[in-house]
PDB file of C-alpha atoms in Angstrom:
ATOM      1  CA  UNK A   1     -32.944  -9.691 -43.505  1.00 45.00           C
ATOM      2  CA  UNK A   2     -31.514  -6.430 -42.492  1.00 44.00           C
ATOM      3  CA  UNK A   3     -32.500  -7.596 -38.577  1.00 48.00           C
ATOM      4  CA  UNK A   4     -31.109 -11.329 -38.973  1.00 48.00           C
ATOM      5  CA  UNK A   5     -27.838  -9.713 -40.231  1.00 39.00           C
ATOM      6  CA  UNK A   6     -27.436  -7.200 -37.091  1.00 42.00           C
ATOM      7  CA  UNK A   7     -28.021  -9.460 -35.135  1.00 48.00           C
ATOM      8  CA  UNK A   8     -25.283 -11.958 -36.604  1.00 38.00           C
ATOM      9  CA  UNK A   9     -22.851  -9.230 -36.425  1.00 41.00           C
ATOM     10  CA  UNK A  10     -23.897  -8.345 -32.881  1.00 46.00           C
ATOM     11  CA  UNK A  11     -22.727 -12.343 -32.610  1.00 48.00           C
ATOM     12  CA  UNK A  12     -19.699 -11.878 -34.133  1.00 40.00           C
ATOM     13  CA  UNK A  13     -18.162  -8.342 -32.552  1.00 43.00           C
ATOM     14  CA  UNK A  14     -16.730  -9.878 -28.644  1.00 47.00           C
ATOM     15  CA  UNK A  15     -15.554 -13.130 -30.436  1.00 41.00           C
ATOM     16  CA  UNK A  16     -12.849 -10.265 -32.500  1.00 41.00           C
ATOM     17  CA  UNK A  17     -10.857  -8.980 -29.681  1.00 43.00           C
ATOM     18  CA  UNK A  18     -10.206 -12.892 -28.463  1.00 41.00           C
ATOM     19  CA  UNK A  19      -9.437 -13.817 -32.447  1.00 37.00           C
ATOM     20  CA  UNK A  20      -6.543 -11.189 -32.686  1.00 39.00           C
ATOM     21  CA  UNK A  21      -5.737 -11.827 -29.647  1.00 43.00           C
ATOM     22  CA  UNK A  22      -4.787 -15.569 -30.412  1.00 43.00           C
ATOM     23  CA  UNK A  23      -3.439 -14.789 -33.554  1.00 41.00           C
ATOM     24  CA  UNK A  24      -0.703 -12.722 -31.950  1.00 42.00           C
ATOM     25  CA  UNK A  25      -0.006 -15.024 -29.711  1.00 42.00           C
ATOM     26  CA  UNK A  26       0.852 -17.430 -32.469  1.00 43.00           C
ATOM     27  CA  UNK A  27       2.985 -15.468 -34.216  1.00 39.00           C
ATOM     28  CA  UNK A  28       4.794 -15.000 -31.075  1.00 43.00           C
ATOM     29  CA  UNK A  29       4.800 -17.554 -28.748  1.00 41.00           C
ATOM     30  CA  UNK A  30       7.487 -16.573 -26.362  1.00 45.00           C
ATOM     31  CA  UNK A  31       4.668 -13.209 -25.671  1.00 45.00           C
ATOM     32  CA  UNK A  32       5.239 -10.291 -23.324  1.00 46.00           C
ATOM     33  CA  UNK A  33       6.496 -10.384 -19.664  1.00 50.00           C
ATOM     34  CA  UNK A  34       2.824  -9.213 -17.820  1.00 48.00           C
ATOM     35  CA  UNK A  35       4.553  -8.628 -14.777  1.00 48.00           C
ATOM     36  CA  UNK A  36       8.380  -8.628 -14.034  1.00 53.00           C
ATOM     37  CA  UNK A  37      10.056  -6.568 -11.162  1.00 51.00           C
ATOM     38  CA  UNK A  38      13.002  -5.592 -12.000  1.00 53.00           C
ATOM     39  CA  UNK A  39      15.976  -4.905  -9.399  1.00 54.00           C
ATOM     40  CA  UNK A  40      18.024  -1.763  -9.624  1.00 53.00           C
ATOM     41  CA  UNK A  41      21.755  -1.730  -8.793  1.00 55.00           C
ATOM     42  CA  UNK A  42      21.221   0.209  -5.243  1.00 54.00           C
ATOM     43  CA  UNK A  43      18.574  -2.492  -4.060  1.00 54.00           C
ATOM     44  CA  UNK A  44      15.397  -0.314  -5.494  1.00 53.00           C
ATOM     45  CA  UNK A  45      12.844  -2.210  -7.386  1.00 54.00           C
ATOM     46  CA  UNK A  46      11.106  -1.261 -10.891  1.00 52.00           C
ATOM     47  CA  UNK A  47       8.181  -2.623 -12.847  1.00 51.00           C
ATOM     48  CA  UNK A  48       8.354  -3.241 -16.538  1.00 52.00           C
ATOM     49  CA  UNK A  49       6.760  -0.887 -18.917  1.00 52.00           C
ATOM     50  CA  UNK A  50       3.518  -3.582 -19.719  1.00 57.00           C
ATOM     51  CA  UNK A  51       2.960  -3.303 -15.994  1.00 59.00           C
ATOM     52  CA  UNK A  52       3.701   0.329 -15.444  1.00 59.00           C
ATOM     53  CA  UNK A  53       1.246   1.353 -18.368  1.00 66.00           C
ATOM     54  CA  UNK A  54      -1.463  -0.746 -16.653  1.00 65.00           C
ATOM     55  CA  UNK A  55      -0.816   1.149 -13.534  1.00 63.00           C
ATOM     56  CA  UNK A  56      -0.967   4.366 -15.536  1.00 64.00           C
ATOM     57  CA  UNK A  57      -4.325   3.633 -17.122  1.00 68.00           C
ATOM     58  CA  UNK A  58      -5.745   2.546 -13.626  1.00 68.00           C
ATOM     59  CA  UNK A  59      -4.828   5.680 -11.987  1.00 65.00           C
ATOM     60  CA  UNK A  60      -6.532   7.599 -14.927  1.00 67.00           C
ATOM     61  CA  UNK A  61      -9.549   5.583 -14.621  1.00 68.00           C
ATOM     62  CA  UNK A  62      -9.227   6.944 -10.669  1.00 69.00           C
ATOM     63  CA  UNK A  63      -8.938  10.360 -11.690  1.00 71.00           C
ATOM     64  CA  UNK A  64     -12.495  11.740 -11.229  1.00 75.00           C
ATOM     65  CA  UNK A  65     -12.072  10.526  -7.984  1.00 77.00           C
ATOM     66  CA  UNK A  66      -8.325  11.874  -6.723  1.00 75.00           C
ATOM     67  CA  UNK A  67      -9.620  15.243  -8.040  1.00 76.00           C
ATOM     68  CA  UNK A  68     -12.425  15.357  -5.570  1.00 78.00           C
ATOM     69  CA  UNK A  69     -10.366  13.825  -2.963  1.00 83.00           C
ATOM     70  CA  UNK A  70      -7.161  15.283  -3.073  1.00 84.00           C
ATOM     71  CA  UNK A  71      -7.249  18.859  -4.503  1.00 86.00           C
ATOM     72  CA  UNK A  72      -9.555  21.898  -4.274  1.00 86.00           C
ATOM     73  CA  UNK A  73     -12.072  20.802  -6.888  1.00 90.00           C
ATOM     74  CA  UNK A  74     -14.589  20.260  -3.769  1.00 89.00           C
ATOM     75  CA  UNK A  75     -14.792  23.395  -1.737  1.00 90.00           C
ATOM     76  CA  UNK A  76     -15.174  25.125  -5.384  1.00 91.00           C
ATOM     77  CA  UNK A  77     -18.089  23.518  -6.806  1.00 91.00           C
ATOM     78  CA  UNK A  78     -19.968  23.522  -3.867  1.00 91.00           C
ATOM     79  CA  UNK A  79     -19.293  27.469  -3.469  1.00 91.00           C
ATOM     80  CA  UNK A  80     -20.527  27.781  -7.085  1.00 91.00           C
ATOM     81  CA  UNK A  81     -23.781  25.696  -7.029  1.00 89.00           C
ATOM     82  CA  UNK A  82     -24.443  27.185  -3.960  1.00 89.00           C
ATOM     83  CA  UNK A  83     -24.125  30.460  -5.364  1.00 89.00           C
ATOM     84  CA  UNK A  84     -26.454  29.659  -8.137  1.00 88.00           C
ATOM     85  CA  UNK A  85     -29.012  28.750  -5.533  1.00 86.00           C
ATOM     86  CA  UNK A  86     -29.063  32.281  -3.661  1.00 86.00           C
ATOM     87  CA  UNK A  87     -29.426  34.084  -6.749  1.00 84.00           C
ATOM     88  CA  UNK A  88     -32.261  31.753  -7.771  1.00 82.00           C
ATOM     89  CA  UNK A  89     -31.044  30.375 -11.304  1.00 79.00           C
ATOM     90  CA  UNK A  90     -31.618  26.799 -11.541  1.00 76.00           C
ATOM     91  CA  UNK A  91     -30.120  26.510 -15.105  1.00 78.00           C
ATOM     92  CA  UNK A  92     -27.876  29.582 -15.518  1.00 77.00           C
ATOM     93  CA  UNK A  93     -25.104  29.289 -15.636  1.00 82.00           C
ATOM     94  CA  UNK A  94     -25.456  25.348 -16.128  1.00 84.00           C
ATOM     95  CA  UNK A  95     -23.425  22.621 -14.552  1.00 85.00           C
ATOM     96  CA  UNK A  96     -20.919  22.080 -17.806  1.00 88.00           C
ATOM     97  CA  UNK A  97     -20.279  25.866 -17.217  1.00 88.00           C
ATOM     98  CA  UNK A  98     -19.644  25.543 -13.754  1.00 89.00           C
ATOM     99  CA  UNK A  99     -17.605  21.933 -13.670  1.00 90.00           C
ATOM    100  CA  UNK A 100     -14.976  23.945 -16.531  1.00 89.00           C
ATOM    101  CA  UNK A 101     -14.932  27.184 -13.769  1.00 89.00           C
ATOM    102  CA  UNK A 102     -13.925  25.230 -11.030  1.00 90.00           C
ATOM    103  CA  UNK A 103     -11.503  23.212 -13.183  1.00 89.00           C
ATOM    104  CA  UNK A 104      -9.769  25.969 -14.119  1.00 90.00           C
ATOM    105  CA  UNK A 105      -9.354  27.591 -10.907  1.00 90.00           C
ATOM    106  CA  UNK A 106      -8.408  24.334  -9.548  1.00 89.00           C
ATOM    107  CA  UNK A 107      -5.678  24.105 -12.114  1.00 88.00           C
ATOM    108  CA  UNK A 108      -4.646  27.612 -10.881  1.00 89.00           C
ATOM    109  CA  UNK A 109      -5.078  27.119  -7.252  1.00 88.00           C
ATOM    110  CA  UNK A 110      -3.315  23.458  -7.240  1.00 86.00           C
ATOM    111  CA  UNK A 111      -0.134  24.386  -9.694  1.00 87.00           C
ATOM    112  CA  UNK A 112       2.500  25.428  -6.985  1.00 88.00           C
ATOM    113  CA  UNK A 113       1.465  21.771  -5.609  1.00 88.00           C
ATOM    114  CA  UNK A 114       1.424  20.426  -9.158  1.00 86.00           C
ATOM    115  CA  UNK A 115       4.817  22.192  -9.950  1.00 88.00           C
ATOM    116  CA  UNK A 116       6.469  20.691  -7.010  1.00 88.00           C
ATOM    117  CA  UNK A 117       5.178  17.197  -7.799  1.00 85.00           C
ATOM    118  CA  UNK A 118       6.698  17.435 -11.574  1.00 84.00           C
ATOM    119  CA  UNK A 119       9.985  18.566 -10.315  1.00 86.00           C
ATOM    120  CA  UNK A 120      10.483  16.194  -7.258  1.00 84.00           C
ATOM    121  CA  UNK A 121       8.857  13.018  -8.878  1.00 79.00           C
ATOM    122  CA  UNK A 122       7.953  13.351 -12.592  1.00 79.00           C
ATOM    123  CA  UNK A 123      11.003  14.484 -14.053  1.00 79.00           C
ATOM    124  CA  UNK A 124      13.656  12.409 -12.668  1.00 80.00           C
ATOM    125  CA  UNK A 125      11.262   9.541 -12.859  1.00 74.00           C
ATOM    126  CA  UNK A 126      11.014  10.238 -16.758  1.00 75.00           C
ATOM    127  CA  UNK A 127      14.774  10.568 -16.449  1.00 76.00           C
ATOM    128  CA  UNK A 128      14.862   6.842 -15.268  1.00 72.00           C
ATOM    129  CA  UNK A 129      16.550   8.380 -11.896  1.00 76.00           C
ATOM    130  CA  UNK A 130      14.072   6.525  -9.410  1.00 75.00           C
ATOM    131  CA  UNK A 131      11.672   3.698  -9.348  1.00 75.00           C
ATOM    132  CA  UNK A 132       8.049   4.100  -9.922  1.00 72.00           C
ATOM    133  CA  UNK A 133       7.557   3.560  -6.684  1.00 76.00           C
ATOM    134  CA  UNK A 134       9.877   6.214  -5.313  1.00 79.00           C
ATOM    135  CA  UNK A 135       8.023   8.631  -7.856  1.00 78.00           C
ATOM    136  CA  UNK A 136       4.965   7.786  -6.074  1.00 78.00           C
ATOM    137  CA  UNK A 137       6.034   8.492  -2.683  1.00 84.00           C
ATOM    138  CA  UNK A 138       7.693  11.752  -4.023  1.00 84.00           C
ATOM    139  CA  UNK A 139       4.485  12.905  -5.667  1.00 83.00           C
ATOM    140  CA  UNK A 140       2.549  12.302  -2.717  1.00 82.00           C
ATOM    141  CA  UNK A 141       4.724  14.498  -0.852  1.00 85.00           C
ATOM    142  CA  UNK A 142       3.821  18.249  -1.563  1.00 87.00           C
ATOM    143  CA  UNK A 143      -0.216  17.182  -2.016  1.00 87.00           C
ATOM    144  CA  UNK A 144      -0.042  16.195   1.564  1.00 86.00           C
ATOM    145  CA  UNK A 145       1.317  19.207   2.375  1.00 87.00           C
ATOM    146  CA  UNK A 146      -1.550  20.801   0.907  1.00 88.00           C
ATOM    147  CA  UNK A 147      -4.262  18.796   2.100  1.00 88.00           C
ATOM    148  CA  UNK A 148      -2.604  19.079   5.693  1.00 87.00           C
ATOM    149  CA  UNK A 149      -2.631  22.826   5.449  1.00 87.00           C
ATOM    150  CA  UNK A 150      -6.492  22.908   4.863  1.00 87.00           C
ATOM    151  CA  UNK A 151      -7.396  20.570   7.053  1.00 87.00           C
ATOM    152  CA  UNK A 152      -8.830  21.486  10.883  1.00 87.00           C
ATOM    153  CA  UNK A 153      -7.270  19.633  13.719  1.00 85.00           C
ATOM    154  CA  UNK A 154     -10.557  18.593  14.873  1.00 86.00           C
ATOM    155  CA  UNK A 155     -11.448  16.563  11.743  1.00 86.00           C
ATOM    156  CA  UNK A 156      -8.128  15.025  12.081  1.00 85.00           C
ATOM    157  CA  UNK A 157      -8.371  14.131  15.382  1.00 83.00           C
ATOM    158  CA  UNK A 158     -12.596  12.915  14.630  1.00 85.00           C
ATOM    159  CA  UNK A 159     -10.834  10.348  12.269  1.00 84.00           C
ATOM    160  CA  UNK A 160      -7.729   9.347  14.331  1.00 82.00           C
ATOM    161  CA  UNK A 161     -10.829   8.354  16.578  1.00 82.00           C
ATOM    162  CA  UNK A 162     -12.774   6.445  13.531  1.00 84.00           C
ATOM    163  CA  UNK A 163      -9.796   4.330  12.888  1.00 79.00           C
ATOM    164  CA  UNK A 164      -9.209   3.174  16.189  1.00 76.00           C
ATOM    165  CA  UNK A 165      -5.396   2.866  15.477  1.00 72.00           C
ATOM    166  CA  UNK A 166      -2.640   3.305  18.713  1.00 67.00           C
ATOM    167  CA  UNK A 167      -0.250   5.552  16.144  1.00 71.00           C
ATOM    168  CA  UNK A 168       0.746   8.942  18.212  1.00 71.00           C
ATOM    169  CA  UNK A 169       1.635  11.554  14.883  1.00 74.00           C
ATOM    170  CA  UNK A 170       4.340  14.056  16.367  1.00 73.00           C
ATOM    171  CA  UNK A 171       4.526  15.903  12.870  1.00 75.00           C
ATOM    172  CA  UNK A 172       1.829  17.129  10.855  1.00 71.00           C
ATOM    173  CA  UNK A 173       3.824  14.873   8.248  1.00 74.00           C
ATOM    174  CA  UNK A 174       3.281  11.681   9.857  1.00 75.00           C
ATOM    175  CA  UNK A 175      -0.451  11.392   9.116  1.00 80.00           C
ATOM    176  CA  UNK A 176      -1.232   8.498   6.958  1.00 82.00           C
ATOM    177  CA  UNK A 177      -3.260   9.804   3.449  1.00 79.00           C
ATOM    178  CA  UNK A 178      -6.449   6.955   4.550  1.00 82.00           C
ATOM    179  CA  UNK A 179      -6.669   9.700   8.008  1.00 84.00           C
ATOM    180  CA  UNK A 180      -6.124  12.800   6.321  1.00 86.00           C
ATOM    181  CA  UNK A 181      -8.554  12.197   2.924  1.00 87.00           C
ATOM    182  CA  UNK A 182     -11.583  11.873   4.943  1.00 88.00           C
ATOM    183  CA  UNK A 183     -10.489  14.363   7.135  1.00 89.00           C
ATOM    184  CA  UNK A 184      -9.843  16.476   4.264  1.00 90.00           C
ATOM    185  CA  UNK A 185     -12.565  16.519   2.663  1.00 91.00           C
ATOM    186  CA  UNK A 186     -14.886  16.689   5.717  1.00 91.00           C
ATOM    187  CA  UNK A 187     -12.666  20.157   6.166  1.00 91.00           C
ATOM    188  CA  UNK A 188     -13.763  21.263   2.848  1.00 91.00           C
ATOM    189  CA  UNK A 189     -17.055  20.783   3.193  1.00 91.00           C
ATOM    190  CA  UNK A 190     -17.531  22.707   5.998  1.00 91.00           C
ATOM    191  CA  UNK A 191     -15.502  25.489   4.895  1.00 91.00           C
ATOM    192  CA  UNK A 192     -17.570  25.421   1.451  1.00 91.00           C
ATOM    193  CA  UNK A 193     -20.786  25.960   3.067  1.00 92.00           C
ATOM    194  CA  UNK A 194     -19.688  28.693   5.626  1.00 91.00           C
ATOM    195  CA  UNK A 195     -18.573  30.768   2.584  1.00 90.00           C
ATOM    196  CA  UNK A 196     -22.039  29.939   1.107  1.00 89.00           C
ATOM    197  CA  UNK A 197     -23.334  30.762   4.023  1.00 90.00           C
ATOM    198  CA  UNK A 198     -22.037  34.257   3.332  1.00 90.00           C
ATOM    199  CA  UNK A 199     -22.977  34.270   0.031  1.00 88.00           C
ATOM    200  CA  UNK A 200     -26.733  33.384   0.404  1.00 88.00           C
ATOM    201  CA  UNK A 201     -26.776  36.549   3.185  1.00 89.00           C
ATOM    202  CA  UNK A 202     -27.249  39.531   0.873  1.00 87.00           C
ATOM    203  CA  UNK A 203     -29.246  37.859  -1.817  1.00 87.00           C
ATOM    204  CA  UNK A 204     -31.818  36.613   1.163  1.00 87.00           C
ATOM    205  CA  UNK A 205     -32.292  40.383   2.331  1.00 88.00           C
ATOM    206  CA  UNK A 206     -33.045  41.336  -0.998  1.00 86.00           C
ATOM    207  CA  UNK A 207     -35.762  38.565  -1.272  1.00 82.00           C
ATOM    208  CA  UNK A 208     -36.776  39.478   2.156  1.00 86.00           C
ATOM    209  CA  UNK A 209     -37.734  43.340   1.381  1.00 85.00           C
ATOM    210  CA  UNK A 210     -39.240  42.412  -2.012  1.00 83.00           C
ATOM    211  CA  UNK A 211     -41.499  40.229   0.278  1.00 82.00           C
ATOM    212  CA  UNK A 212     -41.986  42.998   2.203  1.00 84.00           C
ATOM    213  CA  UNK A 213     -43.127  45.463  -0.039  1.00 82.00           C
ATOM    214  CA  UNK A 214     -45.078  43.122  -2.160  1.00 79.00           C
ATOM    215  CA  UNK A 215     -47.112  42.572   1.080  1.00 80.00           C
ATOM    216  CA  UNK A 216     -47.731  45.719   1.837  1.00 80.00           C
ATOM    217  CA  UNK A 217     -48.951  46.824  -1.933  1.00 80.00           C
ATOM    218  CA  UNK A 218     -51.682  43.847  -1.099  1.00 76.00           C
ATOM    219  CA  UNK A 219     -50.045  41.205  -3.634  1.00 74.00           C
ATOM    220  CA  UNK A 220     -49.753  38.263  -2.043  1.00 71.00           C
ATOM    221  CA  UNK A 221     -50.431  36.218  -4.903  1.00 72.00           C
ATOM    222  CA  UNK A 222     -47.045  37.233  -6.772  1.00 71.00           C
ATOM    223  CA  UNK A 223     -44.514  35.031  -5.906  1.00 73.00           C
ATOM    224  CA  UNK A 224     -41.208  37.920  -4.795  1.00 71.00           C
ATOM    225  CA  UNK A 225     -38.901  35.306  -6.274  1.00 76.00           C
ATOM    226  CA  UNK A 226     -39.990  36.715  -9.910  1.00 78.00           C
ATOM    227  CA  UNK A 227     -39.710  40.189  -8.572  1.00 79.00           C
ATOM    228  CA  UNK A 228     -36.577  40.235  -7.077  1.00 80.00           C
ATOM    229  CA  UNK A 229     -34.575  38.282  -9.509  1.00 84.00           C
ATOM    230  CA  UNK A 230     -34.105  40.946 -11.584  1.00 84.00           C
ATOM    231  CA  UNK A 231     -32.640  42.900  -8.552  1.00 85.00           C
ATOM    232  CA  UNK A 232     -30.650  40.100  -7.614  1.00 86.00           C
ATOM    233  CA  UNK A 233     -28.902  39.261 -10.737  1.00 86.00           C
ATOM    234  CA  UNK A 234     -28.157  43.079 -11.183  1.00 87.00           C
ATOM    235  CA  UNK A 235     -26.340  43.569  -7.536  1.00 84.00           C
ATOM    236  CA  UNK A 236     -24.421  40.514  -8.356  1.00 84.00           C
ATOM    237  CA  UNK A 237     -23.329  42.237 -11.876  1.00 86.00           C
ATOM    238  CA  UNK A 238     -22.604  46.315 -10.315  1.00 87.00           C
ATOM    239  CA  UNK A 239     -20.432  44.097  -7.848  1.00 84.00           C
ATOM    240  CA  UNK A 240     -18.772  42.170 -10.387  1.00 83.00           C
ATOM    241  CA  UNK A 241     -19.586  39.141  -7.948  1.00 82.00           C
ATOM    242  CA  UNK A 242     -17.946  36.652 -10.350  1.00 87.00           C
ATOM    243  CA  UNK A 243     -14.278  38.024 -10.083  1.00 87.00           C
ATOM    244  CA  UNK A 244     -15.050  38.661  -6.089  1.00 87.00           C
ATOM    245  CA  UNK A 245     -16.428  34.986  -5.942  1.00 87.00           C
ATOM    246  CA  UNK A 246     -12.962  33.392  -7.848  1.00 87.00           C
ATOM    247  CA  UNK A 247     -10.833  35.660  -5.691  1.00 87.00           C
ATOM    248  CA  UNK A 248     -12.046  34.806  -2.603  1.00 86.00           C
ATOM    249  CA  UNK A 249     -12.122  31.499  -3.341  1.00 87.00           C
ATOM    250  CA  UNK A 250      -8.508  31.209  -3.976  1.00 86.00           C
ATOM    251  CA  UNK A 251      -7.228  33.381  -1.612  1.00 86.00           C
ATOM    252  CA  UNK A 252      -9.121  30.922   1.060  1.00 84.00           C
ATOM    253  CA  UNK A 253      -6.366  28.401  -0.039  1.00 82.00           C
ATOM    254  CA  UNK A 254      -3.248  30.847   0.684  1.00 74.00           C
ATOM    255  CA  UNK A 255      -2.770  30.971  -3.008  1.00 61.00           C
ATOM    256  CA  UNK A 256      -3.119  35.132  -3.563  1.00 56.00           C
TER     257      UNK A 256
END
């Protein structure tokens, strides 16, 4: 009985939404404007607020993604699981650890860009001074800056190739966001794993004499990963290789 009535219910829970959704509709029957544009007095265009707060919850539902694409999220994660590699941990710190690291020092590292965005875009927007699509073209404006900055010339020019387009860009500014993203993030990469690169050197040396000496004593059967753990976890504490880590990872954007 218990079965037939979960399954009745399991019936009966999508036919709800459509239910209160008709009876609203009854009780009002001239219902809400979807989508209206709305002209301003100097010729600018607006949205109404129903199709403004779909936008918004769109562009959240995009926000894993813009904060891989357009920020510093990428070059930091890939430092710090890289980093967790070398010293051997596979579970230490784990990856909800280091996801809330590198949002945090994303936070830090992006808020002159996120500060600029607020006070060119955001606020007069909230204000009712622009459009939403002004705000959008102001908020764009100081993360391309940013993702410009980081970005080599060669990637740039790789995907100026890719796109096949005829466009000559005189200014650094003039570089569509579907070129630079890619372009962007290909730049990040590669500047993530040189500075792992750096970061696997002195934790390989250290595996590299353990290996050594374990060789020598005649124990080849130990593995020198178990041996020089220990010694590689302590050289990364007497260093305080954290703080060095987070600093040199910011300072590789400009930010300190």
């Amino acid at each position: 009985m218990c079965r037939s009535f979960l399954n009745v219910l399991i019936r009966i829970l999508p036919l709800i939404p459509i239910l209160l959704f008709s009876s609203g509709a009854h009780a009002d029957a001239a219902g809400i404007p979807a989508l209206t544009l709305v002209k301003g007095e100097d010729g600018s265009e607006n949205y109404t607020v129903t199709l403004q707060i779909l936008i918004l919850m769109t562009a959240l539902s995009l926000l894993p993604a813009l904060l891989m694409m357009v920020t510093s999220f990428t070059r930091i994660i890939i430092v710090f699981s890289i980093l967790r590699q070398a010293i051997g941990l596979n579970q230490a710190p784990s990856n909800q650890i280091l996801i809330g690291l590198a949002l945090f020092l994303t936070f830090f590292v992006m808020s002159p860009v996120l500060d600029e965005a607020n006070k060119m875009a955001l606020e007069p927007y909230l204000a009712e001074e622009i459009s939403t699509m002004e705000a959008v073209r102001r908020a764009s404006v100081p993360f391309h800056s940013f993702m410009i900055n980081q970005t080599r010339v060669s990637d740039l020019e790789l995907f100026v190739n890719i796109s096949q387009t005829e466009k000559v860009y005189e200014k650094p500014e003039d570089v569509e966001f579907s070129v630079l993203v890619p372009a962007f993030i290909t730049s990040e990469l590669k500047t993530a794993f040189q500075i792992g690169f750096l970061l696997f050197i002195p934790f390989l040396i250290i595996d590299m004499v353990v290996a050594s000496i374990l060789m020598a004593m005649g124990m080849m059967m130990l593995s020198p990963l178990i041996i020089s753990l220990p010694f590689k976890i302590m050289l990364f504490v007497m260093v305080d290789g954290w703080a060095m880590v987070m600093g040199t990872l910011a300072s590789s954007f400009g930010t300190i």
